[in-house]
Coordinates of C-alpha atoms in Angstrom, one line a residue:
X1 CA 19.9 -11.2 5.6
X2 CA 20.1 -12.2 2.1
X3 CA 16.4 -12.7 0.1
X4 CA 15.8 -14.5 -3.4
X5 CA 12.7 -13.5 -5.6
X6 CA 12.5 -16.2 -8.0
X7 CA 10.4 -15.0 -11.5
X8 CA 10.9 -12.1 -13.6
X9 CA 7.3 -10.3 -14.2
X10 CA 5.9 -7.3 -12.6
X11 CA 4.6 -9.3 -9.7
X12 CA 8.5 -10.5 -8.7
X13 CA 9.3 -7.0 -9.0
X14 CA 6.7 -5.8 -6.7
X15 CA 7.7 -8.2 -4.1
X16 CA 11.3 -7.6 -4.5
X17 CA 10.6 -3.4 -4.1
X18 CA 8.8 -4.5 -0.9
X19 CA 11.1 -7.1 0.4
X20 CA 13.8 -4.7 0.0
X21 CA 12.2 -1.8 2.2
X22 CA 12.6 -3.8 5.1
X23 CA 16.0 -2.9 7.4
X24 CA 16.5 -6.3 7.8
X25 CA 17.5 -7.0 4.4
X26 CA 21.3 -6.9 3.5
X27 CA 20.7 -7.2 -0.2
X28 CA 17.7 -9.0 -2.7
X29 CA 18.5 -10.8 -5.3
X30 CA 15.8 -11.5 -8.5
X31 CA 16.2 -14.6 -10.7
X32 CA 16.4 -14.2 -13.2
X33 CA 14.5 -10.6 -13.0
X34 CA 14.2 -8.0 -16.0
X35 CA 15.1 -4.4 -16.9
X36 CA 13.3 -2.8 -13.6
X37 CA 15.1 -4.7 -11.3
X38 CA 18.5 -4.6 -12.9
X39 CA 18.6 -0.2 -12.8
X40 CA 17.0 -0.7 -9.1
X41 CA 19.5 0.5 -6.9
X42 CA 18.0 -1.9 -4.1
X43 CA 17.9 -4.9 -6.1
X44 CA 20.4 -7.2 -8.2
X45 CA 19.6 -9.8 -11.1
X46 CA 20.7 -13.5 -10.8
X47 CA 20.9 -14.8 -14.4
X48 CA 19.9 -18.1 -13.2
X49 CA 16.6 -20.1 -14.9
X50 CA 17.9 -23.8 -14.1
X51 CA 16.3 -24.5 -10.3
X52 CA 19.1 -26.9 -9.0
X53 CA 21.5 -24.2 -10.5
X54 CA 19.2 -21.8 -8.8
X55 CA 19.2 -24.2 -5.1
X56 CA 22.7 -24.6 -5.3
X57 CA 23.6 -21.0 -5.9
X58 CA 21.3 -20.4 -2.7
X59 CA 22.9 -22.2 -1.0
X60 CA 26.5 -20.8 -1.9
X61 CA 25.7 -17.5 -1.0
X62 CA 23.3 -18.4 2.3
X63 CA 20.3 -17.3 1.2
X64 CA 18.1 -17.0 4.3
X65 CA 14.9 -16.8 2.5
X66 CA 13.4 -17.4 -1.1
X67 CA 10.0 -16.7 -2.3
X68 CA 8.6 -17.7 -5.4
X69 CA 7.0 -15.6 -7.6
X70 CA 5.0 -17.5 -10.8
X71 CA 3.4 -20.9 -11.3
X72 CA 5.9 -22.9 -13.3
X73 CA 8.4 -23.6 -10.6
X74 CA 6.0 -24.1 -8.2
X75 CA 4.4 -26.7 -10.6
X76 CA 7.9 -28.3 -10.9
X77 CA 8.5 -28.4 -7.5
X78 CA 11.5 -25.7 -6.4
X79 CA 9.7 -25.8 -3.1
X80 CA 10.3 -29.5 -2.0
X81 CA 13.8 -29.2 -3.8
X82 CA 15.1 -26.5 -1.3
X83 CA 13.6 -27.5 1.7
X84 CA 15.2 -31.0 1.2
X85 CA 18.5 -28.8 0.9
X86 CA 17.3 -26.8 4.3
X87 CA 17.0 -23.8 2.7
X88 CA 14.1 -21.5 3.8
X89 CA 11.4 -21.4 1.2
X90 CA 7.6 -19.5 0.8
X91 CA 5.1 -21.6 -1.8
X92 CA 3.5 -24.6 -1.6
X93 CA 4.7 -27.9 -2.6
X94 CA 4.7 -29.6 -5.4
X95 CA 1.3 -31.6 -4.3
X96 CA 0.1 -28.9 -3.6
X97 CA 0.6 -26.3 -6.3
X98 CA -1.6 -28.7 -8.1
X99 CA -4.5 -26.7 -7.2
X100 CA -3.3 -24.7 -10.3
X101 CA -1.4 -26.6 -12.3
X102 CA -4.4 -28.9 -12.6
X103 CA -8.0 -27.6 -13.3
X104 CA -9.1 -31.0 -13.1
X105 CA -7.3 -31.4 -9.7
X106 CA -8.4 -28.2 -8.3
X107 CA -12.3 -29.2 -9.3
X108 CA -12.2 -32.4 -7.8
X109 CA -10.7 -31.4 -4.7
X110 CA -13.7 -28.6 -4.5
X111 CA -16.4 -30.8 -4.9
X112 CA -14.8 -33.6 -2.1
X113 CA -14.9 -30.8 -0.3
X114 CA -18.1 -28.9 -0.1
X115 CA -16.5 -25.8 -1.8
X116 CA -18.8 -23.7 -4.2
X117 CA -18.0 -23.7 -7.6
X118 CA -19.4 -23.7 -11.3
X119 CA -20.8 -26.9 -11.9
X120 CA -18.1 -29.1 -14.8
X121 CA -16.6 -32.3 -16.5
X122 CA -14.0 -33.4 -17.7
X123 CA -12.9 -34.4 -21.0
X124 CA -10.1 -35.9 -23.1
X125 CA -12.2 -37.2 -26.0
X126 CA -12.5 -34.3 -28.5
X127 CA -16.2 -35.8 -29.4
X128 CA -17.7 -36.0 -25.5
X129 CA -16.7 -33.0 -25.1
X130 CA -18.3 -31.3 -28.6
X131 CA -21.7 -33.3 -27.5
X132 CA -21.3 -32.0 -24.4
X133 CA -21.6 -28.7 -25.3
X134 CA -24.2 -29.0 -27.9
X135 CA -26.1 -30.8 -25.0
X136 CA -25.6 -27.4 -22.7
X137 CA -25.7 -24.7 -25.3
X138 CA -23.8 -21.6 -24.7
X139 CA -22.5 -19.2 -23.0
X140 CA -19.9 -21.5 -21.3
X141 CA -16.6 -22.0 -20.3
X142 CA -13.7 -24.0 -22.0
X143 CA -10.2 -24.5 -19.5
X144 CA -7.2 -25.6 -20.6
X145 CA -6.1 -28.7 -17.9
X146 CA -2.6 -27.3 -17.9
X147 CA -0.8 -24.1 -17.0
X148 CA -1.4 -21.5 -19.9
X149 CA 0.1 -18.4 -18.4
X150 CA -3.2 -16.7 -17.1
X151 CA -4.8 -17.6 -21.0
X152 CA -6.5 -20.9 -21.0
X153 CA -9.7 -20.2 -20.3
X154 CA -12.4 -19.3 -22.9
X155 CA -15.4 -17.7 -22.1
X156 CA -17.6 -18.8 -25.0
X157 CA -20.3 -16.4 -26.1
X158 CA -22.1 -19.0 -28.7
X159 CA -21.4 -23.2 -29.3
X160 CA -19.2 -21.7 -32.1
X161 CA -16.6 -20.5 -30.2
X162 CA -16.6 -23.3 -27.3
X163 CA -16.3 -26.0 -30.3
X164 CA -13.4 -24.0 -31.3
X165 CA -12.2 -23.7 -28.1
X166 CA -12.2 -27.4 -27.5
X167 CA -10.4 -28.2 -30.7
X168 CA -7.6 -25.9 -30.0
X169 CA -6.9 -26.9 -26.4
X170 CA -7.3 -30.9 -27.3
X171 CA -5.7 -30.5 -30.7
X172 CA -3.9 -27.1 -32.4
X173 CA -2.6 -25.6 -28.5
X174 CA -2.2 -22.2 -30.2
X175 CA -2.5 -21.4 -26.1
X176 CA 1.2 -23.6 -25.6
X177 CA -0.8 -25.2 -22.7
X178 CA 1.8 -27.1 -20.8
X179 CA -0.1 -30.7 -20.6
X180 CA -0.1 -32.5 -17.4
X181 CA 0.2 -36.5 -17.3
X182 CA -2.1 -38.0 -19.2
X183 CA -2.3 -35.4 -22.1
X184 CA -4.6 -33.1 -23.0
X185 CA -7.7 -32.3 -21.6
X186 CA -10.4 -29.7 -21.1
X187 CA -12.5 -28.6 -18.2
X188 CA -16.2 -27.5 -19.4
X189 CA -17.9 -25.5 -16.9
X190 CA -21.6 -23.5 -16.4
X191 CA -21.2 -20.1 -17.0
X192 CA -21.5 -17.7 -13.6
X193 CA -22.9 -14.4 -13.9
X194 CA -21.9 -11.6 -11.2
X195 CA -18.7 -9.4 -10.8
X196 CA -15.1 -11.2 -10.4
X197 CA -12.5 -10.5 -7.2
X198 CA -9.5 -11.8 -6.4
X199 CA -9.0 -13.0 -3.2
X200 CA -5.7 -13.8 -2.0
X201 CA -4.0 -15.1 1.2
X202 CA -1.2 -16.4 3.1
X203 CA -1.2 -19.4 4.9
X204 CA 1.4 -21.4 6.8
X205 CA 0.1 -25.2 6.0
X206 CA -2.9 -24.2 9.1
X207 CA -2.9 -20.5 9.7
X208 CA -4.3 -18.0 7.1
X209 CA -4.1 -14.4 6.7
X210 CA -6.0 -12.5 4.1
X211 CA -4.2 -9.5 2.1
X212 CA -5.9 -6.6 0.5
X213 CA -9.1 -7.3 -1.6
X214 CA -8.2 -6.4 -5.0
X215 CA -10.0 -7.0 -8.8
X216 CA -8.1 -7.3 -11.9
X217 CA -9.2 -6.4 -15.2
X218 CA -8.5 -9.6 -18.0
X219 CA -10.1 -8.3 -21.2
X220 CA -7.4 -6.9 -23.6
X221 CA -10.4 -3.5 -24.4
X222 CA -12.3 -0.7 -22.6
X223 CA -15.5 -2.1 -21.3
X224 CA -14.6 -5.5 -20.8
X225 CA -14.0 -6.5 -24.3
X226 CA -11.5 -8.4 -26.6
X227 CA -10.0 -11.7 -25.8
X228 CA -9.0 -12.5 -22.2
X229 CA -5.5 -11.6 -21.4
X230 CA -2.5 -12.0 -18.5
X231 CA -4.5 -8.9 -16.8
X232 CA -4.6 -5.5 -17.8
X233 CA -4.2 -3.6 -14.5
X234 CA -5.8 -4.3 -10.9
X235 CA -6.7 -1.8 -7.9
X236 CA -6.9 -2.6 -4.2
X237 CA -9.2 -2.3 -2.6
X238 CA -12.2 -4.2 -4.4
X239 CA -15.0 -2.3 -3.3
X240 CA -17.4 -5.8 -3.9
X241 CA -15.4 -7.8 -1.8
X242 CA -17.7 -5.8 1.5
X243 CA -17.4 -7.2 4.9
X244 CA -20.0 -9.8 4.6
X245 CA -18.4 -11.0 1.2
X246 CA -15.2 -11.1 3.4
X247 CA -16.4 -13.3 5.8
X248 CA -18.2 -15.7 3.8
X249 CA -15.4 -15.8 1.5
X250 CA -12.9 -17.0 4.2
X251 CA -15.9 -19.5 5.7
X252 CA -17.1 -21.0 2.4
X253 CA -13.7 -20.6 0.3
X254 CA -10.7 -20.8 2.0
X255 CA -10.7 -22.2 5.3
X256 CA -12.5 -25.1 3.9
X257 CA -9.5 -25.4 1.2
X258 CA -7.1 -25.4 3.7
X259 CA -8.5 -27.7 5.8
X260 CA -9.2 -29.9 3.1
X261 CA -5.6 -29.7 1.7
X262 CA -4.6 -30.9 5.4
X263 CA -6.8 -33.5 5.8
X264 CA -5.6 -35.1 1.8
X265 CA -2.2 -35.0 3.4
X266 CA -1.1 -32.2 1.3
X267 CA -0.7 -29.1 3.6
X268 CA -0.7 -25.8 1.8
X269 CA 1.8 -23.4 2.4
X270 CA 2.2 -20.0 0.2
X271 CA 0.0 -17.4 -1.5
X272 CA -3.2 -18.8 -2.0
X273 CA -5.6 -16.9 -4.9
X274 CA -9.2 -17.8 -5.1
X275 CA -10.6 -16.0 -8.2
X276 CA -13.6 -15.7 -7.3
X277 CA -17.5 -14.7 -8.5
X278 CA -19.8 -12.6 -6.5
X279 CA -23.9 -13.3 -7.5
X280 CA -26.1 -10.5 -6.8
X281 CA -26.9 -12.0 -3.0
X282 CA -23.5 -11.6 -2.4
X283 CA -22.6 -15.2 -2.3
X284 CA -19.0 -16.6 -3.7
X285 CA -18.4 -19.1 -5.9
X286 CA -14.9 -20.4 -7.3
X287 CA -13.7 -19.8 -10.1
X288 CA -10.4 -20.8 -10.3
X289 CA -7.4 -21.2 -7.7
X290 CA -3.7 -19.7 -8.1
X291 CA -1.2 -21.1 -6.1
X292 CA 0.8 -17.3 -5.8
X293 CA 0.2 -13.9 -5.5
X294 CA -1.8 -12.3 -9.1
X295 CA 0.0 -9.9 -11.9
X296 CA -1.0 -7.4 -11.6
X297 CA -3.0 -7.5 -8.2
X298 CA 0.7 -7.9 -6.5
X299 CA 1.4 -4.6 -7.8
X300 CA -1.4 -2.9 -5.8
X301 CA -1.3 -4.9 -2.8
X302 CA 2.2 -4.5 -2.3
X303 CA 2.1 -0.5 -2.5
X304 CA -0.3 -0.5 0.3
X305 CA 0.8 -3.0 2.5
X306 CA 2.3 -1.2 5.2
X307 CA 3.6 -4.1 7.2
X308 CA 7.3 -5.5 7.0
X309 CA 7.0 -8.3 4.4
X310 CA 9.9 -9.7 5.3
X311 CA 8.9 -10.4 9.2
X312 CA 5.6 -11.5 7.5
X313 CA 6.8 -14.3 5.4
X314 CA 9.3 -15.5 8.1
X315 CA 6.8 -16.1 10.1
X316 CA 4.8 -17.4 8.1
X317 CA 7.7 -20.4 7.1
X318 CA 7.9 -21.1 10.4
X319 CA 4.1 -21.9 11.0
X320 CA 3.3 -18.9 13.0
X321 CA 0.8 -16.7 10.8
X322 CA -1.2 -16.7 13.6
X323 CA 0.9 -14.2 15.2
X324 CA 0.7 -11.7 12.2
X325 CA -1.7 -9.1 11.5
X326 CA -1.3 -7.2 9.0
X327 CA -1.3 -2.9 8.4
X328 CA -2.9 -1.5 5.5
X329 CA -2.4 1.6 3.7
X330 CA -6.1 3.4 3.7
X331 CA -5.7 4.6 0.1
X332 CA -6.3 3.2 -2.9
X333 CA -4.2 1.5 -5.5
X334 CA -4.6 1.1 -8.9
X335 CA -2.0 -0.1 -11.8
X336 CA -2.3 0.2 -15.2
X337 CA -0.6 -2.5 -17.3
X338 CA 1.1 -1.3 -20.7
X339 CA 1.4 -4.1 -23.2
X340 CA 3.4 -4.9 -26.5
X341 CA 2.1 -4.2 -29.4
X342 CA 0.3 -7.5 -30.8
X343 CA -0.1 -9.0 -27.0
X344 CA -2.2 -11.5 -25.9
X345 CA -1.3 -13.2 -29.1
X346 CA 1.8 -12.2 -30.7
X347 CA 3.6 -9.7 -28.8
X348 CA 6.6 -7.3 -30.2
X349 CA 9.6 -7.4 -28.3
X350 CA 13.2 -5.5 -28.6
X351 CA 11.3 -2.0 -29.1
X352 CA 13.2 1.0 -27.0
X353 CA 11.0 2.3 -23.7
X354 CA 11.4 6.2 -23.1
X355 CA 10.0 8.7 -20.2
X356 CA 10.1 6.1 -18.1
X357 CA 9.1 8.7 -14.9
X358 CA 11.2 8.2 -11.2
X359 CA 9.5 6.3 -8.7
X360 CA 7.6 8.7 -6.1
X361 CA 6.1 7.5 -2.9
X362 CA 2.9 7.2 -4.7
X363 CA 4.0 6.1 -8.4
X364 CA 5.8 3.4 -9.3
X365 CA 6.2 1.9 -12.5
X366 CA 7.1 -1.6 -12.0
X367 CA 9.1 -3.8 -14.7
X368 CA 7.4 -7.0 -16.4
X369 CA 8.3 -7.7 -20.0
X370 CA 11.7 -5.5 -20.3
X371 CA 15.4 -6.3 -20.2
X372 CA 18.5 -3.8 -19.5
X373 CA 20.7 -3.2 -22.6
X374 CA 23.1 -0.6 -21.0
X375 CA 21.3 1.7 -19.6
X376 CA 18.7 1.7 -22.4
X377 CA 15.3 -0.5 -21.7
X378 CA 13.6 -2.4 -24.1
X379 CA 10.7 -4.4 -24.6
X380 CA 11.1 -8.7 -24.0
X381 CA 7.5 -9.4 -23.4
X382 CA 3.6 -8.9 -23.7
X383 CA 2.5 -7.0 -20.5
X384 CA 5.3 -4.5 -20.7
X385 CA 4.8 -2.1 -18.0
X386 CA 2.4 -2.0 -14.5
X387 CA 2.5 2.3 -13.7
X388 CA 1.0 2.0 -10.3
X389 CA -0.4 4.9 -8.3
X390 CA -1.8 5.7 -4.6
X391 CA -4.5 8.2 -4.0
X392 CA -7.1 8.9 -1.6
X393 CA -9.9 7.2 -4.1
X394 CA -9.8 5.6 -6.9
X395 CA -10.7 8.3 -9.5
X396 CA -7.2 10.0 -7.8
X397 CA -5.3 7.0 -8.4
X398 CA -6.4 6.6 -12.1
X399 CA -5.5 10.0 -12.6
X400 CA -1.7 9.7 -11.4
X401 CA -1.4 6.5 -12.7
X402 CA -2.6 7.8 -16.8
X403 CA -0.5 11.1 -16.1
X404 CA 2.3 8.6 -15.5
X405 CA 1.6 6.4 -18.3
X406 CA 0.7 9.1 -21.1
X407 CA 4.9 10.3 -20.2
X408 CA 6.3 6.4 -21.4
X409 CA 6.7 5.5 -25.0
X410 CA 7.4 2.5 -26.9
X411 CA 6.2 1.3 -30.5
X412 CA 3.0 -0.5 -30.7
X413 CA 2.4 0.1 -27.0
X414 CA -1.1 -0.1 -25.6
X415 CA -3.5 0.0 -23.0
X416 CA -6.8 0.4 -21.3
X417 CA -8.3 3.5 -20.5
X418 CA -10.8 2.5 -17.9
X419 CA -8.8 0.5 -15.1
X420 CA -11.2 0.6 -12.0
X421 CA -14.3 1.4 -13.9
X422 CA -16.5 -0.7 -11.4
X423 CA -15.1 1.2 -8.6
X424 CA -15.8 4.3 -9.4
X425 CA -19.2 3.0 -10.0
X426 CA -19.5 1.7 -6.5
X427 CA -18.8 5.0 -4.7
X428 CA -21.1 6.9 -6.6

């Protein structure tokens, strides 16, 4: 069979490498990809941005499944377009992807439904909102109502910085915050304290299946520090997502979600990501949702998944998740993300990539921001690289993963040091 991987980050190539493992698979095709997945023997590039070009190309060449990688053309609504053309399709809906594309959406729909979050409002009026703040002091959170790439949120420190915060997102858009109807307008939330996890699922419109626990890092710095970014690399598994965070996670979080979703008359279907904040009693609370897998959690996850990923998502497009459980590789995962020079803000592009290592069962480096010029690679966006590494624990996988990383050169290039700090933490 023939498989389309719409996107072209790390988190498309990820998913691709996977897809493509299966002996099922004839050939998979990545729209419109970058430099990893053009020199990948397995996979082949479909210069295509333009979704009905996109649909109707699919449909030329019998595409038996497509799943979709990033937010955008979820939020413009590629998945009711090719199932109205009967092609087979993994994401949710337009409706439905609203639970990102929306903050305002997504917080409204959590408190009709009983599901904890940080307590907000909502705000188009630059002056309400400024008051606001005043009125609640700092530290707090400022969210863009739009898609922002993984960047709109501010965690203010002082008032300073949220009055800032405000101005840009209802004013300047430094962020390029893709608006939704209505213009522009801020979410203010309470600040939560306690560690972050990412919690992502599958789910058929009823059924759910959980993946791999994993925790990203978003600070640009060591330590947590600098402004938030994309994500600087993620490890699976998280060790504060325990059993009892598990459960409550899927009992508090996400069955209510996707029951809720159901009963509004907007069934979700597709990765479902609940970013999510553990409190010292081990109690969740939402932070945000994603309506597809995370970059770079994919990365991770999908180097220990052992399961066919093609058998999974067919099943789960034909409403039978139920019937899947999925096989985990006991190791750990961690990737380290290697950005442009300049990234989160203004990232250099078009500089050479060298020692570029060969993939191993237990490193790959996989593709986000590069494009294929011959057969030279070069640098097209922020987050760069994702060099990706399973080991036995995670002070193993850091190690293979920097050995990997300190062999790859490209001007500018940086990253973090300390991916799966907290980890190592825990199993001391």
């Amino acid at each position: 069979m023939k498989i389309l991987v719409i996107g072209s980050g790390g988190r498309e190539h990820a998913l691709a490498w996977k897809l493509s493992q299966s002996p099922k698979v004839q050939q998979v095709y990545v729209a419109p990809g970058n430099g990893g997945t053009a020199l990948s023997p397995n996979l082949k590039n479909v210069p295509l941005t333009d979704l009905a070009a996109l649909r109707d190309w699919a449909l030329a060449e019998k595409i038996a499944l497509t799943v979709v990688g990033p937010e955008q053309p979820l939020a413009a609504g590629v998945v009711d377009d090719f199932r109205a053309h009967g092609l087979r399709i993994f994401g949710p809906t337009q409706a439905a992807a609203q639970l990102e594309s929306s903050k305002a959406f997504s917080k409204d729909f959590m408190a009709r439904h009983g599901i904890p979050t940080a307590a907000y409002e909502t705000f188009s009026d630059p002056a309400a909102a400024h008051a606001y703040v005043d009125r609640l002091g700092a530290p707090i959170v400022v969210k863009a109502d739009g898609l922002a790439a993984g960047k709109g949120v501010v965690v203010a420190a002082t008032k300073e910085e949220a009055h800032a915060a405000i101005d840009d997102m209802l004013g300047g858009n430094t962020l390029g915050v893709a608006h939704n109807d209505g213009g522009a307008r801020v979410v203010i939330e309470e600040f939560l304290q306690g560690e972050e996890a990412s919690f992502i699922v599958l789910c058929d419109g009823k059924n759910v299946v959980a993946m791999a626990s994993s925790q990203d890092h978003k600070r640009l710095k060591d330590g947590d520090e600098g402004p938030n970014t994309g994500g600087m690399g993620a490890y699976s598994p998280a060790p504060v997502v325990t059993p009892d965070v598990h459960a409550r996670a899927m009992r508090d979080v996400i069955l209510p979600t996707i029951r809720g979703m159901d009963k509004d008359g907007i069934p979700f279907t597709g990765f479902l990501y609940a970013g999510l904040m553990i409190d010292g009693d081990g109690k969740p609370k939402t932070l945000e949702f994603n309506t597809r897998m995370g970059d770079p959690e994919t990365q991770p996850i999908m180097m220990r998944l052992k399961s066919d990923l093609v058998d999974v998502l067919m099943a789960a497009t034909s409403g039978k998740l139920d019937e899947v459980e999925l096989k985990w590789d006991r190791r750990v995962a961690l990737g380290v993300v290697l950005a442009a020079g300049g990234y989160p803000l203004s990232p250099k592009k078009g500089d050479l990539i060298s020692g570029l290592p060969k993939p191993t069962d237990e490193v790959v480096v996989f593709h986000a921001g590069t494009v294929a010029a011959g057969d030279q690679i070069k640098t097209s966006g922020g987050r760069v690289l994702c060099v990706t590494a399973l080991a036995d624990s995670v002070r193993q996988a850091q190690t293979k993963a920097y050995d990997a990383a300190r062999t790859i050169h490209f001007d500018g290039m940086q990253y973090r040091r300390d991916i799966g700090h907290r980890a190592v933490k825990a199993s001391h």
